[in-house]
Amino acid sequence: MTTLLAAFTVLTFSNCKKDKDDKPEDTTTVTAAKLQNKKWKTVAATITPKVRYDENPDHLTNNLYADVMDACEKDNFFQFLDNGVLRMNEGADICEEEQQTSDYQWQITNGQLKLPYFEDGFINPTFTVEKCTKSEMRFTIKGKIPTISDQEYTITFTATSF
């Protein structure tokens, strides 16, 4: 019985031992392998500082996804094609006056992603990928949005792959 218990203990601890070659996943470097061959859907969008989301000046929010985005926008998805095309797809619920798909450009330079589509409407934006794995991406855009005010804003988008 003691021998059996000793063998079980050795097997249990040896199976729990972490392999020295196991490295944690790099979540900051963007690679085409992480982005391509899947669809991405925005699951969260926030803005700092808060903005007014309707005609009532007391209605302020930082949750763009919940309070500003329409249902026809929430089912949209995008794909990174291997020819440098970012294909935006309106999903099943197409917003008024939109076409089903629109193509834009994307590129990776020195492990950083460039997405001009998401920077549209900003003055001198900075674009930063905060997290990039095979299933989740989070990026921020900082800059002035003249249609809102002269103040600098930070918008953070989170997308998941499916």
mmCIF file of C-alpha atoms in Angstrom:
data_model
loop_
_atom_site.group_PDB
_atom_site.id
_atom_site.type_symbol
_atom_site.label_atom_id
_atom_site.label_comp_id
_atom_site.label_asym_id
_atom_site.label_seq_id
_atom_site.Cartn_x
_atom_site.Cartn_y
_atom_site.Cartn_z
ATOM 1 C CA MET A 1 0.000 0.000 0.000
ATOM 2 C CA THR A 2 2.840 2.421 0.859
ATOM 3 C CA THR A 3 4.563 1.646 -2.454
ATOM 4 C CA LEU A 4 1.346 2.312 -4.356
ATOM 5 C CA LEU A 5 0.835 5.627 -2.528
ATOM 6 C CA ALA A 6 4.463 6.657 -3.192
ATOM 7 C CA ALA A 7 4.144 5.821 -6.901
ATOM 8 C CA PHE A 8 0.888 7.780 -7.155
ATOM 9 C CA THR A 9 2.486 10.818 -5.457
ATOM 10 C CA VAL A 10 5.529 10.753 -7.776
ATOM 11 C CA LEU A 11 3.328 10.455 -10.861
ATOM 12 C CA THR A 12 1.043 13.254 -9.724
ATOM 13 C CA PHE A 13 3.853 15.709 -9.030
ATOM 14 C CA SER A 14 5.803 14.813 -12.156
ATOM 15 C CA ASN A 15 2.706 15.408 -14.296
ATOM 16 C CA CYS A 16 2.149 18.792 -12.650
ATOM 17 C CA LYS A 17 5.722 19.908 -13.249
ATOM 18 C CA LYS A 18 5.830 22.691 -15.802
ATOM 19 C CA ASP A 19 7.999 22.050 -18.828
ATOM 20 C CA LYS A 20 10.945 24.475 -18.929
ATOM 21 C CA ASP A 21 10.238 25.054 -22.629
ATOM 22 C CA ASP A 22 6.679 26.250 -21.929
ATOM 23 C CA LYS A 23 6.651 30.004 -22.375
ATOM 24 C CA PRO A 24 3.724 32.256 -21.628
ATOM 25 C CA GLU A 25 1.931 33.488 -24.718
ATOM 26 C CA ASP A 26 3.154 36.851 -26.028
ATOM 27 C CA THR A 27 0.028 38.992 -25.876
ATOM 28 C CA THR A 28 1.534 42.272 -27.086
ATOM 29 C CA THR A 29 3.173 41.341 -30.382
ATOM 30 C CA VAL A 30 0.815 41.254 -33.335
ATOM 31 C CA THR A 31 1.350 38.545 -35.940
ATOM 32 C CA ALA A 32 -0.604 37.614 -39.042
ATOM 33 C CA ALA A 33 -1.033 34.093 -37.630
ATOM 34 C CA LYS A 34 -2.995 35.515 -34.692
ATOM 35 C CA LEU A 35 -5.264 37.627 -36.912
ATOM 36 C CA GLN A 36 -5.957 35.740 -40.120
ATOM 37 C CA ASN A 37 -8.266 32.812 -40.981
ATOM 38 C CA LYS A 38 -10.998 33.835 -38.550
ATOM 39 C CA LYS A 39 -13.713 36.387 -38.048
ATOM 40 C CA TRP A 40 -13.502 39.060 -35.348
ATOM 41 C CA LYS A 41 -16.444 40.688 -33.601
ATOM 42 C CA THR A 42 -16.397 43.745 -31.340
ATOM 43 C CA VAL A 43 -17.681 42.789 -27.887
ATOM 44 C CA ALA A 44 -16.838 46.000 -25.994
ATOM 45 C CA ALA A 45 -16.120 49.634 -26.781
ATOM 46 C CA THR A 46 -15.462 52.341 -24.215
ATOM 47 C CA ILE A 47 -14.518 56.019 -24.354
ATOM 48 C CA THR A 48 -12.735 58.229 -21.843
ATOM 49 C CA PRO A 49 -13.764 60.843 -20.852
ATOM 50 C CA LYS A 50 -17.500 60.261 -20.978
ATOM 51 C CA VAL A 51 -19.561 61.611 -23.871
ATOM 52 C CA ARG A 52 -23.197 62.597 -24.265
ATOM 53 C CA TYR A 53 -25.115 59.860 -26.093
ATOM 54 C CA ASP A 54 -28.375 61.657 -26.892
ATOM 55 C CA GLU A 55 -29.917 65.130 -26.775
ATOM 56 C CA ASN A 56 -30.133 65.158 -22.957
ATOM 57 C CA PRO A 57 -26.963 66.854 -21.597
ATOM 58 C CA ASP A 58 -27.186 64.720 -18.441
ATOM 59 C CA HIS A 59 -26.938 61.458 -20.407
ATOM 60 C CA LEU A 60 -23.217 60.768 -20.327
ATOM 61 C CA THR A 61 -21.548 57.429 -20.879
ATOM 62 C CA ASN A 62 -18.197 55.799 -21.368
ATOM 63 C CA ASN A 63 -19.784 52.529 -22.580
ATOM 64 C CA LEU A 64 -20.107 53.026 -26.330
ATOM 65 C CA TYR A 65 -21.029 49.395 -26.935
ATOM 66 C CA ALA A 66 -24.044 49.406 -24.590
ATOM 67 C CA ASP A 67 -25.265 52.984 -24.950
ATOM 68 C CA VAL A 68 -24.272 54.204 -28.412
ATOM 69 C CA MET A 69 -23.878 51.296 -30.813
ATOM 70 C CA ASP A 70 -27.040 50.164 -32.597
ATOM 71 C CA ALA A 71 -28.009 46.495 -32.863
ATOM 72 C CA CYS A 72 -27.125 46.613 -36.563
ATOM 73 C CA GLU A 73 -23.544 47.522 -35.569
ATOM 74 C CA LYS A 74 -23.162 44.938 -32.818
ATOM 75 C CA ASP A 75 -23.467 41.998 -35.226
ATOM 76 C CA ASN A 76 -20.748 43.362 -37.542
ATOM 77 C CA PHE A 77 -17.522 41.425 -37.890
ATOM 78 C CA PHE A 78 -14.199 41.902 -39.627
ATOM 79 C CA GLN A 79 -11.571 39.694 -41.230
ATOM 80 C CA PHE A 80 -7.878 40.171 -41.875
ATOM 81 C CA LEU A 81 -7.250 38.828 -45.376
ATOM 82 C CA ASP A 82 -3.768 37.748 -46.438
ATOM 83 C CA ASN A 83 -3.551 40.443 -49.125
ATOM 84 C CA GLY A 84 -3.556 43.292 -46.582
ATOM 85 C CA VAL A 85 -7.301 43.834 -46.878
ATOM 86 C CA LEU A 86 -9.416 44.373 -43.777
ATOM 87 C CA ARG A 87 -12.916 43.256 -44.748
ATOM 88 C CA MET A 88 -15.697 44.767 -42.663
ATOM 89 C CA ASN A 89 -18.970 42.827 -42.837
ATOM 90 C CA GLU A 90 -22.325 44.226 -41.699
ATOM 91 C CA GLY A 91 -23.523 40.811 -40.502
ATOM 92 C CA ALA A 92 -27.169 39.753 -40.742
ATOM 93 C CA ASP A 93 -28.602 43.102 -39.559
ATOM 94 C CA ILE A 94 -27.361 45.675 -42.083
ATOM 95 C CA CYS A 95 -27.428 49.294 -40.940
ATOM 96 C CA GLU A 96 -29.350 51.701 -43.141
ATOM 97 C CA GLU A 97 -27.421 52.951 -46.186
ATOM 98 C CA GLU A 98 -24.572 50.481 -45.638
ATOM 99 C CA GLN A 99 -23.360 47.818 -48.015
ATOM 100 C CA GLN A 100 -22.778 44.246 -46.853
ATOM 101 C CA THR A 101 -18.973 44.472 -47.014
ATOM 102 C CA SER A 102 -16.389 47.220 -47.194
ATOM 103 C CA ASP A 103 -12.663 46.768 -47.665
ATOM 104 C CA TYR A 104 -9.904 48.753 -45.977
ATOM 105 C CA GLN A 105 -6.172 48.248 -45.457
ATOM 106 C CA TRP A 106 -4.246 46.715 -42.581
ATOM 107 C CA GLN A 107 -0.557 46.102 -41.998
ATOM 108 C CA ILE A 108 1.839 44.940 -39.343
ATOM 109 C CA THR A 109 5.091 46.815 -38.824
ATOM 110 C CA ASN A 110 7.572 45.747 -36.129
ATOM 111 C CA GLY A 111 4.904 43.730 -34.312
ATOM 112 C CA GLN A 112 2.399 46.615 -34.271
ATOM 113 C CA LEU A 113 -0.898 46.670 -36.128
ATOM 114 C CA LYS A 114 -2.078 49.613 -38.205
ATOM 115 C CA LEU A 115 -5.847 49.899 -38.835
ATOM 116 C CA PRO A 116 -6.691 53.205 -40.554
ATOM 117 C CA TYR A 117 -10.421 52.332 -40.575
ATOM 118 C CA PHE A 118 -10.655 52.559 -36.802
ATOM 119 C CA GLU A 119 -8.742 55.864 -36.752
ATOM 120 C CA ASP A 120 -11.216 57.578 -39.078
ATOM 121 C CA GLY A 121 -12.668 60.744 -37.529
ATOM 122 C CA PHE A 122 -9.676 61.418 -35.250
ATOM 123 C CA ILE A 123 -7.117 64.196 -35.565
ATOM 124 C CA ASN A 124 -3.528 62.865 -35.215
ATOM 125 C CA PRO A 125 -4.566 59.591 -33.580
ATOM 126 C CA THR A 126 -2.263 57.163 -31.844
ATOM 127 C CA PHE A 127 -3.190 53.524 -32.253
ATOM 128 C CA THR A 128 -1.977 50.946 -29.735
ATOM 129 C CA VAL A 129 -2.643 47.226 -29.513
ATOM 130 C CA GLU A 130 -2.811 46.380 -25.828
ATOM 131 C CA LYS A 131 -3.545 42.677 -26.227
ATOM 132 C CA CYS A 132 -3.447 40.318 -29.173
ATOM 133 C CA THR A 133 -3.960 36.579 -28.886
ATOM 134 C CA LYS A 134 -5.504 34.072 -31.280
ATOM 135 C CA SER A 135 -8.914 34.660 -29.695
ATOM 136 C CA GLU A 136 -8.912 38.198 -28.276
ATOM 137 C CA MET A 137 -7.719 41.593 -29.370
ATOM 138 C CA ARG A 138 -7.866 44.884 -27.450
ATOM 139 C CA PHE A 139 -6.673 48.159 -28.911
ATOM 140 C CA THR A 140 -6.931 51.852 -28.114
ATOM 141 C CA ILE A 141 -7.100 54.971 -30.214
ATOM 142 C CA LYS A 142 -6.206 58.313 -28.666
ATOM 143 C CA GLY A 143 -6.776 61.676 -30.247
ATOM 144 C CA LYS A 144 -9.128 64.562 -30.758
ATOM 145 C CA ILE A 145 -12.538 63.919 -32.285
ATOM 146 C CA PRO A 146 -13.648 67.270 -33.733
ATOM 147 C CA THR A 147 -17.272 66.152 -34.096
ATOM 148 C CA ILE A 148 -17.449 65.755 -30.293
ATOM 149 C CA SER A 149 -15.154 68.448 -28.856
ATOM 150 C CA ASP A 150 -11.596 69.793 -28.802
ATOM 151 C CA GLN A 151 -10.719 67.436 -25.963
ATOM 152 C CA GLU A 152 -8.537 64.330 -26.422
ATOM 153 C CA TYR A 153 -10.395 61.023 -26.139
ATOM 154 C CA THR A 154 -9.330 57.416 -25.720
ATOM 155 C CA ILE A 155 -11.512 54.738 -27.257
ATOM 156 C CA THR A 156 -10.816 51.115 -26.364
ATOM 157 C CA PHE A 157 -12.183 48.301 -28.519
ATOM 158 C CA THR A 158 -12.213 44.635 -27.537
ATOM 159 C CA ALA A 159 -12.888 41.981 -30.157
ATOM 160 C CA THR A 160 -13.053 38.207 -29.985
ATOM 161 C CA SER A 161 -12.565 35.701 -32.774
ATOM 162 C CA PHE A 162 -15.082 33.124 -33.878
#
